[in-house]
Amino acid sequence: MYISKSFIPILKNNPSEAKIKSHQLMLRVGMIKQSSAGIYSWLPLGFKVMKKIEQIVREEQNNIGVQEILMPTIQSSEIWKESGRYEDYGEEMLRIKDRQNREMLYGPTNEELVTDIFRSAIKSYKSLPQLLYHIQWKFRDEIRPRFGIMRCREFYMKDAYSFDVSDEEALFSYNKFFLSYLKTFKRLDLTAIPMAADTGPIGGNLSHEFVILAETGESKIFTDKRIFDVNGDQTKLEKKSLEDLRKKYEIFYSVTDEKFNKEEFEKKVSEENRLKTKGIEVGHIFYFGDKYSKPMNASVDLPGGKKDFVKMGSYGIGVSRLVGAIIEAKYDEKNEIMKWPISVAPYDISIIPMINKNDTTALDKANKINFELEKNNIDTIIDDTDENFSSKIKKMNLIGAPYQIIIGKQTDGDLLEFKEVGKETQKINLTEIIKIINKQKAKN
Ligand code: 5CA
């Protein structure tokens, strides 16, 4: 992609309305554009990153056997009246009337709709467990949307739902998602820690938030530092191993502020291991038994002929929020250098030729290199403008491809000036460069 033809509207300076670095960078480099309070358009650069995150989230859902569906954004109020949440949800729910004067709403979450889908088709324990997910826009009329796409009104979420015959089986499903979340966030190069959390309007009595540490995060967290050393993503998809995995985390005190108890914290965590900080909630999982299946009458036949309400859980990941969360974790604000993890980078490498007017040598060379890289499935962005070198570097540093090739006067023969952002420049040939990048990509 040539920068001159791309739709990447870069601003010279940080926009003053942005208070945190992810919001600053996203506006600065034209990843998003606000359309009204808490509602954004996603421009090519931002959209590309979000789609890559979505794909990783999808693959990790598929890997634990969750089936993808797609539910609509607009729902009927009827099912929400059945569950009792139509009144409870309050002003965060955007309520709409259609031309027949029917009460509709823009879905803030989908427990009711998926329960309705489930009960219309599944009648027997023999068809359980059922694990379903979708990736869809949600709307919550947040009282104070802020920090760009971090807390907005319209956002993109992966939400999954599990249906099981008993509490024991339901916990097995819960634990599968627990593992899958560890894997998902690792592929995004994030350290997300699971913390015991409150269930809020979703309900239930078992819940974990997955939080990444960031000073700008909105969740206050209290944790035992040793939780960062737990490594569990290689766990087998078996009941016992998954139970052990959760225990490995749960032995360390780790909670959000709603669950915080000073006395307990000080008793369970020695002073040197205590960490009070802030974080960004990137995922949240819930177990709530028959909270929805009972009022909505979603039951299955049991082996002995009896019937029981199906046991449910729900599992969310903030796909659009993750774009901001990755920036919070990876953007060096002082030096204005972004380095996307290769798994979600909008481009793998930027090619920066030093172009003198009327001399196309460097650009010709860039085109040849580009051709070879793209042949090897490496996604490139070339700065084909005749701006000066330092402004080209500044721009590419903001766009954030993790690798760069600079084609300058010194470039002769096969050796190219290549660097991984944040590391020393090396002089190596194109074959080596392709190897390095593809090796890195294969890891994900
Ligand atoms: N139904 C459940 C699980 S599927 C649910 O809705 N959970 S949630 O309320 O915790 O939302 C899931 C995830 O969506 C959160 O962890 C967060 O990452 C993201 N999210 C929630 N509200 C917003 C918002 N206003 N802006 C951006 N992302 C949000």
Tab-separated table of C-alpha atoms and ligand atoms in Angstrom:
chain	number	residue	atom	x	y	z
A	1	MET	CA	0.000	0.000	0.000
A	2	TYR	CA	1.324	3.436	-0.956
A	3	ILE	CA	0.908	6.006	1.743
A	4	SER	CA	-0.066	8.592	-0.863
A	5	LYS	CA	-3.094	6.503	-1.856
A	6	SER	CA	-4.073	5.300	1.598
A	7	PHE	CA	-6.850	6.709	3.729
A	8	ILE	CA	-4.710	7.335	6.796
A	9	PRO	CA	-5.467	10.910	7.828
A	10	ILE	CA	-2.557	11.643	10.163
A	11	LEU	CA	-2.690	14.749	12.357
A	12	LYS	CA	0.455	16.783	13.052
A	13	ASN	CA	-0.269	17.108	16.765
A	14	ASN	CA	-2.091	15.255	19.486
A	15	PRO	CA	-5.794	16.122	19.516
A	16	SER	CA	-6.548	18.072	22.679
A	17	GLU	CA	-9.795	16.240	23.485
A	18	ALA	CA	-8.007	12.906	24.013
A	19	LYS	CA	-7.028	12.245	27.615
A	20	ILE	CA	-5.367	8.832	27.361
A	21	LYS	CA	-2.725	7.601	24.981
A	22	SER	CA	-4.837	5.093	23.081
A	23	HIS	CA	-7.425	7.730	22.293
A	24	GLN	CA	-4.677	10.163	21.293
A	25	LEU	CA	-2.979	7.725	18.949
A	26	MET	CA	-6.210	6.467	17.402
A	27	LEU	CA	-7.301	9.993	16.484
A	28	ARG	CA	-3.807	11.139	15.575
A	29	VAL	CA	-3.192	8.367	13.109
A	30	GLY	CA	-6.769	8.282	11.805
A	31	MET	CA	-7.856	4.863	13.055
A	32	ILE	CA	-11.280	6.121	14.090
A	33	LYS	CA	-13.450	9.170	13.672
A	34	GLN	CA	-16.081	10.166	16.174
A	35	SER	CA	-19.510	10.397	14.608
A	36	SER	CA	-21.393	11.398	17.776
A	37	ALA	CA	-20.819	11.028	21.527
A	38	GLY	CA	-19.444	7.537	22.159
A	39	ILE	CA	-20.051	6.410	18.564
A	40	TYR	CA	-17.222	5.995	16.072
A	41	SER	CA	-16.499	5.156	12.474
A	42	TRP	CA	-13.597	2.810	12.002
A	43	LEU	CA	-11.199	3.973	9.276
A	44	PRO	CA	-8.963	1.546	7.340
A	45	LEU	CA	-6.063	1.401	9.802
A	46	GLY	CA	-8.238	0.911	12.873
A	47	PHE	CA	-10.567	-1.461	11.097
A	48	LYS	CA	-7.686	-3.641	9.940
A	49	VAL	CA	-6.371	-4.023	13.477
A	50	MET	CA	-9.817	-4.731	14.892
A	51	LYS	CA	-10.514	-7.388	12.241
A	52	LYS	CA	-7.252	-9.138	13.073
A	53	ILE	CA	-8.113	-9.151	16.768
A	54	GLU	CA	-11.570	-10.476	15.912
A	55	GLN	CA	-10.052	-13.325	13.923
A	56	ILE	CA	-7.805	-14.400	16.811
A	57	VAL	CA	-10.759	-14.257	19.198
A	58	ARG	CA	-12.779	-16.353	16.716
A	59	GLU	CA	-10.065	-18.987	16.285
A	60	GLU	CA	-9.708	-19.440	20.029
A	61	GLN	CA	-13.474	-19.834	20.435
A	62	ASN	CA	-13.512	-22.420	17.656
A	63	ASN	CA	-10.589	-24.219	19.310
A	64	ILE	CA	-12.656	-25.018	22.410
A	65	GLY	CA	-15.618	-26.126	20.326
A	66	VAL	CA	-17.854	-23.048	20.458
A	67	GLN	CA	-20.090	-22.649	17.395
A	68	GLU	CA	-20.398	-19.277	15.702
A	69	ILE	CA	-23.790	-17.718	15.022
A	70	LEU	CA	-24.916	-14.184	14.295
A	71	MET	CA	-27.752	-12.568	16.204
A	72	PRO	CA	-29.241	-9.203	15.221
A	73	THR	CA	-28.423	-5.896	16.885
A	74	ILE	CA	-32.112	-4.974	17.236
A	75	GLN	CA	-34.143	-7.109	19.623
A	76	SER	CA	-37.766	-7.281	20.671
A	77	SER	CA	-38.595	-6.133	24.212
A	78	GLU	CA	-40.808	-9.227	24.697
A	79	ILE	CA	-37.991	-11.584	25.678
A	80	TRP	CA	-36.536	-8.985	28.051
A	81	LYS	CA	-39.904	-8.719	29.753
A	82	GLU	CA	-39.873	-12.507	30.165
A	83	SER	CA	-36.511	-12.471	31.929
A	84	GLY	CA	-37.459	-9.419	34.003
A	85	ARG	CA	-34.518	-7.360	32.781
A	86	TYR	CA	-36.508	-4.916	30.640
A	87	GLU	CA	-37.170	-2.717	33.638
A	88	ASP	CA	-33.983	-3.577	35.551
A	89	TYR	CA	-31.561	-2.600	32.803
A	90	GLY	CA	-32.506	1.050	33.147
A	91	GLU	CA	-31.290	3.953	31.079
A	92	GLU	CA	-28.291	2.184	29.608
A	93	MET	CA	-30.658	0.389	27.254
A	94	LEU	CA	-31.493	2.199	24.046
A	95	ARG	CA	-35.211	1.697	23.488
A	96	ILE	CA	-36.730	2.131	20.054
A	97	LYS	CA	-40.290	1.971	18.679
A	98	ASP	CA	-40.917	0.574	15.221
A	99	ARG	CA	-43.678	1.798	12.849
A	100	GLN	CA	-46.168	-0.652	14.388
A	101	ASN	CA	-45.425	0.947	17.736
A	102	ARG	CA	-43.711	-2.205	18.938
A	103	GLU	CA	-41.097	-1.764	21.649
A	104	MET	CA	-37.701	-2.753	20.338
A	105	LEU	CA	-34.198	-2.177	21.673
A	106	TYR	CA	-30.602	-2.110	20.504
A	107	GLY	CA	-29.030	-5.105	22.253
A	108	PRO	CA	-26.631	-4.280	25.106
A	109	THR	CA	-25.999	-8.039	25.528
A	110	ASN	CA	-27.745	-11.221	24.376
A	111	GLU	CA	-28.597	-13.613	27.219
A	112	GLU	CA	-32.338	-13.396	26.449
A	113	LEU	CA	-32.065	-13.715	22.685
A	114	VAL	CA	-29.744	-16.698	22.820
A	115	THR	CA	-31.937	-18.410	25.445
A	116	ASP	CA	-34.886	-17.965	23.106
A	117	ILE	CA	-32.890	-19.508	20.238
A	118	PHE	CA	-31.805	-22.378	22.472
A	119	ARG	CA	-35.266	-23.247	23.838
A	120	SER	CA	-36.797	-23.321	20.360
A	121	ALA	CA	-34.475	-26.127	19.261
A	122	ILE	CA	-32.906	-28.085	22.124
A	123	LYS	CA	-35.122	-30.368	24.190
A	124	SER	CA	-32.896	-33.125	25.539
A	125	TYR	CA	-29.822	-33.456	27.752
A	126	LYS	CA	-28.411	-35.579	24.931
A	127	SER	CA	-27.768	-32.421	22.885
A	128	LEU	CA	-25.776	-30.765	25.686
A	129	PRO	CA	-23.465	-29.037	26.133
A	130	GLN	CA	-24.258	-26.329	23.614
A	131	LEU	CA	-21.715	-23.550	23.278
A	132	LEU	CA	-22.599	-20.647	20.990
A	133	TYR	CA	-20.961	-17.309	20.259
A	134	HIS	CA	-21.275	-14.321	18.043
A	135	ILE	CA	-19.286	-11.198	17.358
A	136	GLN	CA	-21.584	-8.235	17.005
A	137	TRP	CA	-22.070	-4.537	17.748
A	138	LYS	CA	-23.641	-3.714	21.083
A	139	PHE	CA	-25.105	-0.485	22.361
A	140	ARG	CA	-25.070	0.771	25.933
A	141	ASP	CA	-26.138	4.302	26.570
A	142	GLU	CA	-23.258	4.946	28.960
A	143	ILE	CA	-23.828	8.030	31.079
A	144	ARG	CA	-20.274	9.241	30.480
A	145	PRO	CA	-18.744	7.722	27.378
A	146	ARG	CA	-15.022	8.454	27.530
A	147	PHE	CA	-11.507	7.557	26.427
A	148	GLY	CA	-12.534	6.987	22.810
A	149	ILE	CA	-13.428	3.391	22.067
A	150	MET	CA	-12.504	2.261	25.592
A	151	ARG	CA	-15.828	3.240	27.101
A	152	CYS	CA	-18.109	4.100	24.264
A	153	ARG	CA	-21.774	3.604	23.535
A	154	GLU	CA	-21.530	1.438	20.427
A	155	PHE	CA	-18.851	-1.230	20.690
A	156	TYR	CA	-17.886	-4.552	19.142
A	157	MET	CA	-18.077	-7.563	21.427
A	158	LYS	CA	-17.598	-11.285	21.271
A	159	ASP	CA	-20.230	-12.840	23.477
A	160	ALA	CA	-20.547	-16.550	24.039
A	161	TYR	CA	-23.146	-18.580	25.929
A	162	SER	CA	-22.996	-22.047	27.416
A	163	PHE	CA	-25.899	-24.428	28.114
A	164	ASP	CA	-25.364	-27.457	30.328
A	165	VAL	CA	-27.307	-30.152	32.102
A	166	SER	CA	-25.842	-29.655	35.594
A	167	ASP	CA	-23.750	-27.285	37.674
A	168	GLU	CA	-20.791	-29.608	37.365
A	169	GLU	CA	-20.947	-29.680	33.557
A	170	ALA	CA	-21.553	-25.937	33.491
A	171	LEU	CA	-18.357	-25.347	35.452
A	172	PHE	CA	-16.507	-27.460	32.917
A	173	SER	CA	-17.784	-25.108	30.203
A	174	TYR	CA	-16.835	-22.088	32.327
A	175	ASN	CA	-13.326	-23.404	32.735
A	176	LYS	CA	-12.958	-24.033	29.003
A	177	PHE	CA	-13.596	-20.354	28.412
A	178	PHE	CA	-11.187	-19.481	31.209
A	179	LEU	CA	-8.424	-21.326	29.342
A	180	SER	CA	-9.452	-19.998	25.968
A	181	TYR	CA	-9.215	-16.428	27.295
A	182	LEU	CA	-5.675	-16.967	28.550
A	183	LYS	CA	-4.731	-18.212	25.084
A	184	THR	CA	-6.508	-15.409	23.260
A	185	PHE	CA	-4.828	-12.627	25.238
A	186	LYS	CA	-1.445	-14.286	24.948
A	187	ARG	CA	-1.760	-14.312	21.152
A	188	LEU	CA	-2.448	-10.585	21.370
A	189	ASP	CA	0.791	-10.243	23.340
A	190	LEU	CA	-1.086	-9.070	26.434
A	191	THR	CA	-0.766	-10.248	30.000
A	192	ALA	CA	-4.349	-10.451	31.185
A	193	ILE	CA	-4.926	-11.614	34.721
A	194	PRO	CA	-8.147	-13.287	35.790
A	195	MET	CA	-9.666	-11.663	38.845
A	196	ALA	CA	-12.673	-12.542	40.939
A	197	ALA	CA	-15.300	-9.989	39.984
A	198	ASP	CA	-18.780	-8.720	40.615
A	199	THR	CA	-21.552	-9.847	38.301
A	200	GLY	CA	-23.488	-6.560	37.949
A	201	PRO	CA	-26.525	-6.546	35.664
A	202	ILE	CA	-25.630	-9.922	34.087
A	203	GLY	CA	-26.132	-11.704	37.436
A	204	GLY	CA	-24.925	-14.985	38.928
A	205	ASN	CA	-22.459	-15.875	41.637
A	206	LEU	CA	-19.253	-16.839	39.849
A	207	SER	CA	-17.409	-14.397	37.678
A	208	HIS	CA	-13.913	-13.432	36.543
A	209	GLU	CA	-12.739	-10.309	34.855
A	210	PHE	CA	-9.661	-10.503	32.660
A	211	VAL	CA	-7.691	-7.355	33.256
A	212	ILE	CA	-4.523	-5.939	31.777
A	213	LEU	CA	-2.510	-3.551	33.885
A	214	ALA	CA	-2.583	0.073	32.768
A	215	GLU	CA	-2.449	3.287	34.761
A	216	THR	CA	-5.226	4.660	32.585
A	217	GLY	CA	-7.521	1.700	33.259
A	218	GLU	CA	-10.875	2.218	34.908
A	219	SER	CA	-10.838	-0.913	37.075
A	220	LYS	CA	-9.097	-0.678	40.447
A	221	ILE	CA	-7.350	-3.931	41.213
A	222	PHE	CA	-5.788	-5.527	44.253
A	223	THR	CA	-3.592	-8.473	43.594
A	224	ASP	CA	-0.798	-10.726	44.686
A	225	LYS	CA	2.107	-10.068	42.301
A	226	ARG	CA	2.906	-13.746	42.083
A	227	ILE	CA	-0.163	-14.267	39.911
A	228	PHE	CA	1.884	-12.892	37.007
A	229	ASP	CA	4.136	-15.927	37.141
A	230	VAL	CA	1.323	-18.434	36.709
A	231	ASN	CA	1.441	-19.993	33.294
A	232	GLY	CA	-1.469	-22.129	32.346
A	233	ASP	CA	-2.177	-21.809	28.682
A	234	GLN	CA	-0.897	-25.278	27.831
A	235	THR	CA	-3.593	-26.956	29.911
A	236	LYS	CA	-5.505	-29.860	28.392
A	237	LEU	CA	-9.203	-29.475	27.654
A	238	GLU	CA	-10.176	-31.928	30.381
A	239	LYS	CA	-12.305	-31.428	33.465
A	240	LYS	CA	-9.631	-32.075	36.065
A	241	SER	CA	-6.826	-30.153	34.323
A	242	LEU	CA	-9.084	-27.175	33.793
A	243	GLU	CA	-10.205	-27.162	37.403
A	244	ASP	CA	-6.563	-27.251	38.484
A	245	LEU	CA	-5.810	-24.388	36.147
A	246	ARG	CA	-8.363	-22.129	37.790
A	247	LYS	CA	-7.090	-23.117	41.210
A	248	LYS	CA	-3.540	-22.220	40.172
A	249	TYR	CA	-4.751	-18.664	39.696
A	250	GLU	CA	-7.264	-18.586	42.518
A	251	ILE	CA	-4.714	-19.314	45.239
A	252	PHE	CA	-3.452	-15.781	44.687
A	253	TYR	CA	-5.644	-13.000	46.004
A	254	SER	CA	-6.716	-11.000	43.001
A	255	VAL	CA	-9.891	-8.930	42.913
A	256	THR	CA	-11.463	-5.800	41.489
A	257	ASP	CA	-12.561	-3.032	43.865
A	258	GLU	CA	-16.166	-4.245	44.199
A	259	LYS	CA	-14.834	-7.417	45.812
A	260	PHE	CA	-12.006	-5.791	47.734
A	261	ASN	CA	-11.683	-6.417	51.439
A	262	LYS	CA	-8.707	-4.745	53.109
A	263	GLU	CA	-8.457	-7.176	55.982
A	264	GLU	CA	-8.512	-10.202	53.705
A	265	PHE	CA	-5.951	-8.644	51.343
A	266	GLU	CA	-3.522	-7.955	54.159
A	267	LYS	CA	-4.022	-11.368	55.697
A	268	LYS	CA	-3.565	-13.319	52.454
A	269	VAL	CA	-0.830	-11.300	50.772
A	270	SER	CA	2.513	-10.478	52.338
A	271	GLU	CA	3.498	-6.844	52.081
A	272	GLU	CA	6.138	-7.309	49.382
A	273	ASN	CA	3.682	-9.104	47.128
A	274	ARG	CA	0.829	-6.615	47.421
A	275	LEU	CA	-0.038	-4.715	44.279
A	276	LYS	CA	-2.711	-2.047	44.131
A	277	THR	CA	-3.060	-0.668	40.672
A	278	LYS	CA	-5.386	-0.022	37.793
A	279	GLY	CA	-6.314	-2.072	34.805
A	280	ILE	CA	-8.449	-2.395	31.721
A	281	GLU	CA	-11.144	-5.041	31.666
A	282	VAL	CA	-10.797	-6.803	28.315
A	283	GLY	CA	-12.940	-9.834	29.074
A	284	HIS	CA	-15.547	-10.935	31.574
A	285	ILE	CA	-17.035	-14.372	32.201
A	286	PHE	CA	-20.094	-15.266	34.257
A	287	TYR	CA	-21.809	-18.338	35.609
A	288	PHE	CA	-25.450	-17.753	36.520
A	289	GLY	CA	-27.146	-21.166	36.502
A	290	ASP	CA	-30.859	-20.806	35.735
A	291	LYS	CA	-31.150	-17.025	36.096
A	292	TYR	CA	-32.502	-16.752	32.526
A	293	SER	CA	-33.543	-20.328	31.736
A	294	LYS	CA	-36.030	-20.429	34.627
A	295	PRO	CA	-38.094	-17.313	33.870
A	296	MET	CA	-37.796	-18.015	30.147
A	297	ASN	CA	-38.661	-21.667	30.589
A	298	ALA	CA	-35.654	-23.153	28.792
A	299	SER	CA	-35.569	-26.709	30.063
A	300	VAL	CA	-34.354	-30.085	28.820
A	301	ASP	CA	-35.430	-33.686	29.437
A	302	LEU	CA	-33.128	-35.450	31.899
A	303	PRO	CA	-32.118	-39.158	31.759
A	304	GLY	CA	-34.760	-40.302	34.290
A	305	GLY	CA	-37.637	-38.606	32.479
A	306	LYS	CA	-37.682	-35.452	34.622
A	307	LYS	CA	-37.101	-31.984	33.225
A	308	ASP	CA	-34.790	-29.272	34.497
A	309	PHE	CA	-33.843	-25.753	33.572
A	310	VAL	CA	-30.646	-25.603	31.621
A	311	LYS	CA	-27.589	-24.145	33.404
A	312	MET	CA	-26.054	-21.189	31.668
A	313	GLY	CA	-22.986	-18.986	31.586
A	314	SER	CA	-21.933	-16.055	29.410
A	315	TYR	CA	-18.513	-14.970	28.271
A	316	GLY	CA	-17.593	-11.584	26.814
A	317	ILE	CA	-14.527	-10.088	25.156
A	318	GLY	CA	-14.385	-6.415	24.240
A	319	VAL	CA	-13.052	-6.751	20.705
A	320	SER	CA	-13.093	-3.014	19.926
A	321	ARG	CA	-11.833	-2.128	23.414
A	322	LEU	CA	-8.875	-4.441	22.836
A	323	VAL	CA	-7.579	-2.153	20.088
A	324	GLY	CA	-7.225	0.583	22.714
A	325	ALA	CA	-5.938	-1.805	25.356
A	326	ILE	CA	-3.111	-2.967	23.082
A	327	ILE	CA	-2.149	0.641	22.410
A	328	GLU	CA	-2.161	1.394	26.147
A	329	ALA	CA	0.213	-1.537	26.622
A	330	LYS	CA	2.508	-0.952	23.638
A	331	TYR	CA	2.621	2.743	22.759
A	332	ASP	CA	5.696	4.687	23.798
A	333	GLU	CA	3.991	8.027	24.126
A	334	LYS	CA	7.096	10.036	24.945
A	335	ASN	CA	8.943	9.051	21.789
A	336	GLU	CA	5.725	8.699	19.777
A	337	ILE	CA	6.522	5.145	18.747
A	338	MET	CA	3.844	2.489	18.381
A	339	LYS	CA	4.787	-1.120	17.862
A	340	TRP	CA	1.864	-3.408	17.165
A	341	PRO	CA	2.246	-7.085	18.012
A	342	ILE	CA	2.796	-8.818	14.669
A	343	SER	CA	-0.399	-10.855	15.211
A	344	VAL	CA	-2.587	-7.749	14.809
A	345	ALA	CA	-0.318	-5.193	13.118
A	346	PRO	CA	-2.051	-3.221	10.354
A	347	TYR	CA	1.098	-3.747	8.255
A	348	ASP	CA	3.980	-6.092	8.944
A	349	ILE	CA	6.649	-3.742	7.644
A	350	SER	CA	7.067	-0.191	6.464
A	351	ILE	CA	9.347	0.640	3.547
A	352	ILE	CA	10.816	4.110	3.719
A	353	PRO	CA	12.628	5.200	0.554
A	354	MET	CA	14.467	8.529	0.579
A	355	ILE	CA	13.056	10.105	-2.516
A	356	ASN	CA	14.745	13.046	-4.224
A	357	LYS	CA	12.714	14.947	-6.748
A	358	ASN	CA	13.193	13.577	-10.291
A	359	ASP	CA	15.131	10.604	-9.035
A	360	THR	CA	13.115	7.422	-8.823
A	361	THR	CA	15.974	5.054	-7.927
A	362	ALA	CA	14.979	4.601	-4.279
A	363	LEU	CA	11.284	4.239	-5.105
A	364	ASP	CA	12.048	1.708	-7.848
A	365	LYS	CA	14.049	-0.281	-5.353
A	366	ALA	CA	11.205	-0.018	-2.808
A	367	ASN	CA	8.758	-1.329	-5.410
A	368	LYS	CA	10.947	-4.357	-6.127
A	369	ILE	CA	11.326	-5.123	-2.431
A	370	ASN	CA	7.615	-4.663	-1.948
A	371	PHE	CA	6.861	-7.125	-4.736
A	372	GLU	CA	9.023	-9.805	-3.098
A	373	LEU	CA	7.606	-9.186	0.382
A	374	GLU	CA	4.002	-9.358	-0.786
A	375	LYS	CA	4.763	-12.544	-2.698
A	376	ASN	CA	5.721	-13.963	0.697
A	377	ASN	CA	2.484	-12.790	2.333
A	378	ILE	CA	4.126	-9.905	4.142
A	379	ASP	CA	1.862	-6.886	4.297
A	380	THR	CA	3.700	-3.637	3.510
A	381	ILE	CA	3.216	0.085	3.542
A	382	ILE	CA	5.506	2.267	1.418
A	383	ASP	CA	6.024	5.952	1.984
A	384	ASP	CA	6.143	7.118	-1.642
A	385	THR	CA	5.893	10.821	-0.820
A	386	ASP	CA	8.790	13.252	-1.177
A	387	GLU	CA	8.623	14.465	2.394
A	388	ASN	CA	11.852	14.663	4.360
A	389	PHE	CA	13.274	11.628	6.084
A	390	SER	CA	12.465	12.590	9.660
A	391	SER	CA	8.799	13.273	8.967
A	392	LYS	CA	8.547	9.950	7.124
A	393	ILE	CA	10.006	8.115	10.101
A	394	LYS	CA	7.681	9.972	12.472
A	395	LYS	CA	4.658	8.938	10.447
A	396	MET	CA	5.688	5.295	10.222
A	397	ASN	CA	6.441	5.228	13.934
A	398	LEU	CA	2.873	6.284	14.609
A	399	ILE	CA	1.352	3.792	12.157
A	400	GLY	CA	3.238	1.156	14.064
A	401	ALA	CA	4.341	-1.619	11.686
A	402	PRO	CA	6.767	-3.624	13.842
A	403	TYR	CA	9.517	-3.715	11.167
A	404	GLN	CA	11.043	-1.081	8.895
A	405	ILE	CA	13.301	-1.025	5.831
A	406	ILE	CA	15.032	2.231	5.022
A	407	ILE	CA	16.263	2.772	1.483
A	408	GLY	CA	18.725	5.613	1.414
A	409	LYS	CA	21.873	6.720	-0.289
A	410	GLN	CA	23.907	4.045	1.474
A	411	THR	CA	21.721	1.266	0.181
A	412	ASP	CA	23.638	-0.590	-2.449
A	413	GLY	CA	23.769	-4.184	-3.519
A	414	ASP	CA	21.718	-6.713	-1.594
A	415	LEU	CA	22.192	-5.432	1.921
A	416	LEU	CA	19.265	-3.450	3.287
A	417	GLU	CA	18.889	-1.269	6.362
A	418	PHE	CA	16.374	-3.253	8.335
A	419	LYS	CA	15.158	-2.833	11.852
A	420	GLU	CA	12.676	-4.192	14.266
A	421	VAL	CA	11.155	-1.123	15.915
A	422	GLY	CA	12.888	-0.441	19.225
A	423	LYS	CA	16.001	-2.427	18.256
A	424	GLU	CA	19.264	-1.710	16.422
A	425	THR	CA	19.371	-1.362	12.636
A	426	GLN	CA	20.897	-4.361	10.874
A	427	LYS	CA	22.256	-4.689	7.352
A	428	ILE	CA	20.863	-7.890	5.904
A	429	ASN	CA	19.450	-9.146	2.634
A	430	LEU	CA	15.808	-9.526	1.715
A	431	THR	CA	15.747	-13.304	2.066
A	432	GLU	CA	16.843	-12.955	5.699
A	433	ILE	CA	14.248	-10.266	6.320
A	434	ILE	CA	11.470	-12.462	4.938
A	435	LYS	CA	12.657	-15.315	7.153
A	436	ILE	CA	12.694	-13.168	10.305
A	437	ILE	CA	9.215	-11.777	9.731
A	438	ASN	CA	7.602	-15.030	8.703
A	439	LYS	CA	9.139	-16.820	11.668
A	440	GLN	CA	7.647	-14.224	13.976
A	441	LYS	CA	4.255	-14.487	12.273
A	442	ALA	CA	4.266	-18.271	12.506
A	443	LYS	CA	4.573	-18.068	16.305
A	444	ASN	CA	1.065	-16.650	16.423
B	1	5CA	N1	-23.106	-10.820	28.431
B	1	5CA	C1	-21.904	-10.631	29.181
B	1	5CA	C2	-20.848	-11.559	28.753
B	1	5CA	S1	-20.993	-12.018	27.113
B	1	5CA	C3	-21.465	-9.179	29.113
B	1	5CA	O1	-22.087	-8.365	28.457
B	1	5CA	N2	-20.384	-8.882	29.787
B	1	5CA	S2	-19.760	-7.424	29.991
B	1	5CA	O2	-20.777	-6.478	30.299
B	1	5CA	O3	-18.728	-7.536	30.957
B	1	5CA	O4	-19.136	-6.986	28.633
B	1	5CA	C4	-18.127	-7.794	28.027
B	1	5CA	C5	-16.929	-6.967	27.599
B	1	5CA	O5	-17.318	-5.935	26.695
B	1	5CA	C6	-16.244	-6.236	28.743
B	1	5CA	O6	-15.324	-7.077	29.406
B	1	5CA	C7	-15.530	-5.099	28.004
B	1	5CA	O7	-14.284	-5.543	27.507
B	1	5CA	C8	-16.469	-4.808	26.847
B	1	5CA	N3	-17.288	-3.612	27.113
B	1	5CA	C9	-18.313	-3.494	27.979
B	1	5CA	N4	-18.813	-2.249	27.964
B	1	5CA	C10	-18.080	-1.533	27.062
B	1	5CA	C11	-18.114	-0.182	26.586
B	1	5CA	N5	-19.002	0.693	27.026
B	1	5CA	N6	-17.206	0.190	25.652
B	1	5CA	C12	-16.305	-0.702	25.173
B	1	5CA	N7	-16.244	-1.985	25.573
B	1	5CA	C13	-17.110	-2.404	26.508
